[in-house]
Coordinates of C-alpha atoms and ligand atoms in Angstrom, one line a residue:
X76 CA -7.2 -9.5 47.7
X77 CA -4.1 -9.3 45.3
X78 CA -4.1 -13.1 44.1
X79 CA -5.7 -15.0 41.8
X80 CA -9.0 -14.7 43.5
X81 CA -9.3 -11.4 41.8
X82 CA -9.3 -13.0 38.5
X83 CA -10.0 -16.5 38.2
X84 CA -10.6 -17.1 34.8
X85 CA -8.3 -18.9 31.9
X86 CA -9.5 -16.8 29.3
X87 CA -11.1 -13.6 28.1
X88 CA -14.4 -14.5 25.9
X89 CA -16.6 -12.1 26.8
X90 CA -17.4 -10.0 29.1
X91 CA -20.5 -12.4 30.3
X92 CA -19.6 -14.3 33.4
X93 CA -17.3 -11.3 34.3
X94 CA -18.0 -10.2 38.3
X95 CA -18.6 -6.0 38.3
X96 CA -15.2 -6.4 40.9
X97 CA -13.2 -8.3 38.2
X98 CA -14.0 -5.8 35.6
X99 CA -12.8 -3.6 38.0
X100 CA -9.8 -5.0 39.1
X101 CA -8.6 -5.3 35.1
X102 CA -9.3 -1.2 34.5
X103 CA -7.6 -0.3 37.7
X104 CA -4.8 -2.9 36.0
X105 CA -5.1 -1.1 32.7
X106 CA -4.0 2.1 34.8
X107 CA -0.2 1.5 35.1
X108 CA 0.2 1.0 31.6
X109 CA -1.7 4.3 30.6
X110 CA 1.1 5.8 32.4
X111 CA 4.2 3.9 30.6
X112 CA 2.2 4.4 27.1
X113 CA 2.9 7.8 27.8
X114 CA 6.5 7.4 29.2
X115 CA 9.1 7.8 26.5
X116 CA 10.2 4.9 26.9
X117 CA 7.6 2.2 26.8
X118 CA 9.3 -1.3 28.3
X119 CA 8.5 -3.7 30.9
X120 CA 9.9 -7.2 30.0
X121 CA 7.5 -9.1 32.1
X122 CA 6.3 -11.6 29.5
X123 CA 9.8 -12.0 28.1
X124 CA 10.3 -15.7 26.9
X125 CA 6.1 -16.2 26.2
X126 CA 5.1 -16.0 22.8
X127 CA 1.7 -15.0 21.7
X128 CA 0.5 -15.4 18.5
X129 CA -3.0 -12.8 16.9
X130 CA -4.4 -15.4 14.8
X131 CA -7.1 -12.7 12.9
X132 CA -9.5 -14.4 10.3
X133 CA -11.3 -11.3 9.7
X134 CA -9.9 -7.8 9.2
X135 CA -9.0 -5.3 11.7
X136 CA -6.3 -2.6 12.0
X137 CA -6.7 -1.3 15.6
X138 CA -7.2 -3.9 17.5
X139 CA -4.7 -5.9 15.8
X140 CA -1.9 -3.2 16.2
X141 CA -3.1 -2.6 19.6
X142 CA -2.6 -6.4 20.5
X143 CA 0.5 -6.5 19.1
X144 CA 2.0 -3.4 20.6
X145 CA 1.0 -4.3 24.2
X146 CA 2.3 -8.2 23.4
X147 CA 5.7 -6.2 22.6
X148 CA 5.7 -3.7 25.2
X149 CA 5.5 -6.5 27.8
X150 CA 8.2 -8.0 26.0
X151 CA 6.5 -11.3 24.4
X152 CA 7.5 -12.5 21.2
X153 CA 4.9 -11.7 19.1
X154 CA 3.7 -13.4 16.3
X155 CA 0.5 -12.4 13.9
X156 CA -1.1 -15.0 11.5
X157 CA -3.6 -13.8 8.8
X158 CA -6.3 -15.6 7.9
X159 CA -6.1 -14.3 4.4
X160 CA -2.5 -16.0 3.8
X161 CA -3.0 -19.4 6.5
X162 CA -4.4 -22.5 4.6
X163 CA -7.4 -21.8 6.3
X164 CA -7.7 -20.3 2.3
X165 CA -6.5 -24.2 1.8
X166 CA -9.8 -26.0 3.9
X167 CA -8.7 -26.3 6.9
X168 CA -10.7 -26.4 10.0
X169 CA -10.6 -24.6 12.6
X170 CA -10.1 -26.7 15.0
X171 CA -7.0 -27.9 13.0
X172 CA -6.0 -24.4 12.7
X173 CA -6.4 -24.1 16.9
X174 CA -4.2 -27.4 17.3
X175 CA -1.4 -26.0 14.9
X176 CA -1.1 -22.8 16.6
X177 CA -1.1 -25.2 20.2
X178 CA 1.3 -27.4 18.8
X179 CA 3.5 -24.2 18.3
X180 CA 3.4 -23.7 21.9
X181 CA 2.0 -20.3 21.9
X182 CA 1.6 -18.9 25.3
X183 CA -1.5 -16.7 24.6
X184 CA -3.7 -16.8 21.3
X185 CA -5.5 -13.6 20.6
X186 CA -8.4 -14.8 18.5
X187 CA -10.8 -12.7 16.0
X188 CA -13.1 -14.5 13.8
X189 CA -16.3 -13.8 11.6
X190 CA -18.3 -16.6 13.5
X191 CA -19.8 -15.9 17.2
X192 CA -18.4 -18.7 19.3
X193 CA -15.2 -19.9 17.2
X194 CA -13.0 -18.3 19.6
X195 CA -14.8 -20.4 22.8
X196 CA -14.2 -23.6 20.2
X197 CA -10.8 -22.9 19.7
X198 CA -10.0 -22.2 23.6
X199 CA -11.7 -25.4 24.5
X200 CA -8.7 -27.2 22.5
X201 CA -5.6 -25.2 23.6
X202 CA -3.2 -25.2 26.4
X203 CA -2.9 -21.5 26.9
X204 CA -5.3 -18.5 27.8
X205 CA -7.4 -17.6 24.6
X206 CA -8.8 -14.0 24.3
X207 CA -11.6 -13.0 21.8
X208 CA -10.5 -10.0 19.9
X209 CA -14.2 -10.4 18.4
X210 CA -16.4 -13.4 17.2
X211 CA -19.1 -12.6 15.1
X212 CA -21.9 -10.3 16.4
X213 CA -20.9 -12.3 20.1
X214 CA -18.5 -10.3 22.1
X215 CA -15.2 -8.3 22.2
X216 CA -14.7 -7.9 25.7
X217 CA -11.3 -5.6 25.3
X218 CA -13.1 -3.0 23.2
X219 CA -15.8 -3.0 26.2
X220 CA -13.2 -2.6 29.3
X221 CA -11.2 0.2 27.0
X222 CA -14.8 2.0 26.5
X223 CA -15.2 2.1 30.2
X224 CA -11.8 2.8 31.1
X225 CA -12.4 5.6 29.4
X226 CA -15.7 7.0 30.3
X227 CA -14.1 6.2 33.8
X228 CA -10.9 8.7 32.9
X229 CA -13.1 10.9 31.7
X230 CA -16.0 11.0 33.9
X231 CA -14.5 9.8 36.8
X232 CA -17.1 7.2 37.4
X233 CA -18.9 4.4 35.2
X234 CA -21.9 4.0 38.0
X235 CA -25.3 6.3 37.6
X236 CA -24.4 7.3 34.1
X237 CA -26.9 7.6 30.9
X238 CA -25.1 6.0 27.9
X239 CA -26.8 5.7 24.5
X240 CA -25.0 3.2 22.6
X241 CA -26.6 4.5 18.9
X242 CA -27.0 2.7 15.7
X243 CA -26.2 -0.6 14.2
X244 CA -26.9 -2.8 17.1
X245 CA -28.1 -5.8 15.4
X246 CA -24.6 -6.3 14.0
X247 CA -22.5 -4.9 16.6
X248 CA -20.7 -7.3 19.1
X249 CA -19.2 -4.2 20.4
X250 CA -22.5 -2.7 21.4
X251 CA -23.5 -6.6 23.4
X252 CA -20.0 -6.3 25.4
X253 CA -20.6 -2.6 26.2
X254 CA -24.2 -3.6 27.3
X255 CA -23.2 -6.3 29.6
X256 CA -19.9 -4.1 31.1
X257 CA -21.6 -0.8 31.7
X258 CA -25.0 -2.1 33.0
X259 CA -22.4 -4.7 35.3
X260 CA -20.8 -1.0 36.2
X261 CA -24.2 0.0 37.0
X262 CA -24.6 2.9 34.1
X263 CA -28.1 3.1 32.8
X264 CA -28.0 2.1 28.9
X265 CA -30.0 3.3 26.4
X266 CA -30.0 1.0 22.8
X267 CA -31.2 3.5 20.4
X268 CA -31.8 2.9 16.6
X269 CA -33.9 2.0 13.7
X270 CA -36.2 -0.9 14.3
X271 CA -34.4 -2.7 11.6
X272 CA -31.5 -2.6 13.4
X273 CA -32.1 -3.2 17.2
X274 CA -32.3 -7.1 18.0
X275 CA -35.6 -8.3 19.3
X276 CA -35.2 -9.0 22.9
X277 CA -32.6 -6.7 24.0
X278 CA -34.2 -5.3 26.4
X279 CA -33.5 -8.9 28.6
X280 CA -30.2 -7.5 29.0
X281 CA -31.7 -4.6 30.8
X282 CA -31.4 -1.7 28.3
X283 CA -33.7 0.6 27.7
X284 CA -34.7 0.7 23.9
X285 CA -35.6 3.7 21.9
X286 CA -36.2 4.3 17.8
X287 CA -36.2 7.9 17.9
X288 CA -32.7 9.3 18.1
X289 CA -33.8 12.7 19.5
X290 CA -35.4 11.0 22.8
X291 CA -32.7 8.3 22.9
X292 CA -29.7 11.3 23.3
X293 CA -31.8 13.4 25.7
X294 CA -29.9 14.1 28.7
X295 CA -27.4 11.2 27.9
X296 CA -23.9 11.4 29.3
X297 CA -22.1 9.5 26.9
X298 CA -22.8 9.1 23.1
X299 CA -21.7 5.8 21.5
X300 CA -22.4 5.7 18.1
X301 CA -21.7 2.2 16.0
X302 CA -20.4 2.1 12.7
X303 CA -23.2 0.5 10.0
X304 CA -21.9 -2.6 9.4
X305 CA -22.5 -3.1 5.8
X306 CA -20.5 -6.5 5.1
X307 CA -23.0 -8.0 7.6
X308 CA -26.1 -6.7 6.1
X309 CA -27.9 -9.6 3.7
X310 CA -30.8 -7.3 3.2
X311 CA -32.2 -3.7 2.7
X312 CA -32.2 -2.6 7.0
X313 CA -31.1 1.2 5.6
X314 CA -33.0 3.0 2.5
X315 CA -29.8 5.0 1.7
X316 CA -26.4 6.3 3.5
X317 CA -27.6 9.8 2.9
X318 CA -31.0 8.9 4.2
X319 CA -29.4 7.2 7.2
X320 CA -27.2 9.8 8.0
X321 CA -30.3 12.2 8.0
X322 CA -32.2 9.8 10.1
X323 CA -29.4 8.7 12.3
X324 CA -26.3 10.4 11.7
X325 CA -25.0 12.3 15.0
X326 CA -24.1 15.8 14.3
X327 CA -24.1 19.0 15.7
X328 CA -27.5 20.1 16.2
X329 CA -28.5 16.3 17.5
X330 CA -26.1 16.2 20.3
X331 CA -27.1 19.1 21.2
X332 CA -29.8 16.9 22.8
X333 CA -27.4 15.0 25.1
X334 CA -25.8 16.3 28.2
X335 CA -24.3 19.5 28.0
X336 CA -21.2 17.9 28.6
X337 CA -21.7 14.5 26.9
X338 CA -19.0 12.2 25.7
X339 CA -19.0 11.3 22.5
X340 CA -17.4 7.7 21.4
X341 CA -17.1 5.2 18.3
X342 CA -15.0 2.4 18.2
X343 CA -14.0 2.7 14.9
X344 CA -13.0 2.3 12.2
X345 CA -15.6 5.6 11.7
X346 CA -17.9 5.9 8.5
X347 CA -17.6 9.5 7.9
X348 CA -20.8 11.4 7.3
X349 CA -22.5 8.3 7.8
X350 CA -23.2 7.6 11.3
X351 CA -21.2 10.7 12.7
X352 CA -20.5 13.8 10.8
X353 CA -16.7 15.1 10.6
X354 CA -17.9 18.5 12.7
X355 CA -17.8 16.0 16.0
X356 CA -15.1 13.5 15.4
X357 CA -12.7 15.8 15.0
X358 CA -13.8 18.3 18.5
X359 CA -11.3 17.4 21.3
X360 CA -13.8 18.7 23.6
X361 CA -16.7 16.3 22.7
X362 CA -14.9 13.1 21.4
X363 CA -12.6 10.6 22.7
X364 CA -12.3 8.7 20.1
X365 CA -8.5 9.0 20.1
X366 CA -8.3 8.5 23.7
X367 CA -10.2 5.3 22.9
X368 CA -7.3 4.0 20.8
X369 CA -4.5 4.8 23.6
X370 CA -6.9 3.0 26.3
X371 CA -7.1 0.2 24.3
X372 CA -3.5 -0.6 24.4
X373 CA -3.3 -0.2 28.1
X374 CA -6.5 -2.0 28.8
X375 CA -4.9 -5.2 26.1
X376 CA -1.4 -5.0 28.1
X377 CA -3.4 -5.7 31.3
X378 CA -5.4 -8.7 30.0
X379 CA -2.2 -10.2 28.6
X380 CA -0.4 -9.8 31.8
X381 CA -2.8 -10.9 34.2
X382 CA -4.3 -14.2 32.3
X383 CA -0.3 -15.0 32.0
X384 CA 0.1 -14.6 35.9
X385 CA -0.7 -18.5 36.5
X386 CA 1.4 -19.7 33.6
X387 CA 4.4 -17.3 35.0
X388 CA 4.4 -18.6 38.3
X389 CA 3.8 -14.7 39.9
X390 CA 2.9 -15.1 43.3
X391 CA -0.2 -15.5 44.7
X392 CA -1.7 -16.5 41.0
X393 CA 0.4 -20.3 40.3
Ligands
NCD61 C1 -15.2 -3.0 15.8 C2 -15.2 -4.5 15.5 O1 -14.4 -5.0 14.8 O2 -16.0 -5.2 16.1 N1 -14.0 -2.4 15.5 C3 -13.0 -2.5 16.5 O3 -12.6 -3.5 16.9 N2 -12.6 -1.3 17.0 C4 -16.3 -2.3 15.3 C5 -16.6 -2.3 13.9 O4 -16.0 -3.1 13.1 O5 -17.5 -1.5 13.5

């Protein structure tokens, strides 16, 4: 298959309703674009003339560079509003926000937002594909297919692998994408935390759950630790960050648990000697953190080409 059958959606929301083959088919995408990152020089014009507009109304510095550097190494114009400076400071909705941005003709929208669901709102009243750069605690499906393209890269495979996604999974809307994309992969997922901050239920989503960090790493092939996401917190779900870090902090002598040769990961941005000590961050040989970062910009440059393939008239796709 090498039309639109592969990939049949309008948008990018979340990783739900993805097919394991579609996931697929955008990592094997992301590949091509790994390889020009790395070129000197980094140009393909194919989304000349298309403008997209990150529309971010909640902070980020990854993901928005990332967005924007793989809008402008496909050659879009690229365009990002903060929410900080828009009159969404003034009242207005959202939805008048959405038909501004429409009205503008914007050929993609990449959406990020403090409130799960506001980017499915928002692409239910535009003309152009909408991808959610993260909603809330909801989704962000491009952080999940850059966190298995790189478990792929590294381990060569996604299937039959023990992943312990580690921490602050109550908050985390990266820890629900990388559920639903690894288990869809078939890798066997491990949710491990304090009870205070694993959601009730998770195990519907068919994790296995664990509150003691020593038996969630054992034998685990990939380490993904979450940052604590304090600015969602309303309560006390952590005594102290020196208590949490002794509790739940992965260093050293705790990974030592995992696989001998177990990746470690974080999405970022990292809390220092909160969550993961400096010791493993910074070892080339355990963490891919950075490598994170570079697959993300290959992994965005495929989603913005390929939900663009319809509007461009490629064949196969119009
Ligand atoms: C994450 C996010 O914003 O959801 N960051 C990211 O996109 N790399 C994770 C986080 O904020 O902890």
């Amino acid at each position: 298959m090498s039309d639109a059958r592969m990939f049949p959606h309008r948008h990018l929301l979340g990783i739900a309703g993805l097919q394991p083959h579609e996931i697929g088919f955008l990592l094997d995408e992301a590949e091509q674009w790994v390889e020009l990152n790395r070129a000197t020089s980094k140009h393909d014009d194919r989304l000349r003339g298309l403008t997209l507009i990150n529309a971010f109304f909640e902070n980020s510095t990854r993901t928005l560079l990332s967005f924007e550097i793989a809008g402008k190494r496909l050659g879009a114009d690229v365009v990002n509003m903060h929410a900080a400076q828009s009159s969404v400071k003034k009242g207005e909705t959202l939805i008048d926000t959405a038909m501004t941005l429409n009205a503008m003709r914007a050929d993609m929208l990449v959406i990020r937002h403090a409130s799960s669901g506001a980017v499915r709102l928002i692409a239910d009243k535009v003309d152009c594909p909408v991808l959610n750069a993260g909603d809330g605690r909801h989704e962000h499906p491009t952080q999940a297919l850059l966190d298995a393209l790189t478990i792929r890269r590294r381990k060569g495979r996604v299937h039959g692998l023990t992943v312990a996604i580690c921490g602050d999974v109550l908050h985390s809307r990266v820890a629900r994408s990388n559920i639903l994309c690894l288990t869809s992969l078939g890798a066997d997922v491990r949710v491990v935390g304090p009870p205070t901050l694993i959601p009730a239920g998770i195990e519907q989503l068919g994790v296995a759950t664990f509150t003691d960090f020593d038996a969630g790493l054992d034998g685990a092939d990939v380490v993904m630790m979450l940052r604590l996401q304090m600015e969602r917190m309303t309560g006390g779900f952590v005594p102290s960050l020196r208590e949490y870090h002794a509790f739940w902090g992965l260093t050293p002598e705790r990974l030592a648990r995992a696989a001998p040769d177990a990746l470690v990961m974080h999405p970022g941005p990292m809390n220092r000697g909160v969550e993961i000590a400096s010791a493993i961050a910074d070892d080339p040989d355990r963490s891919a953190i950075t490598e994170q970062v570079e697959m993300g910009v290959a992994v965005r440059m495929a989603c913005l080409d390929v939900l663009t393939r319809r509007r461009r008239g490629v064949e196969g796709w119009a």
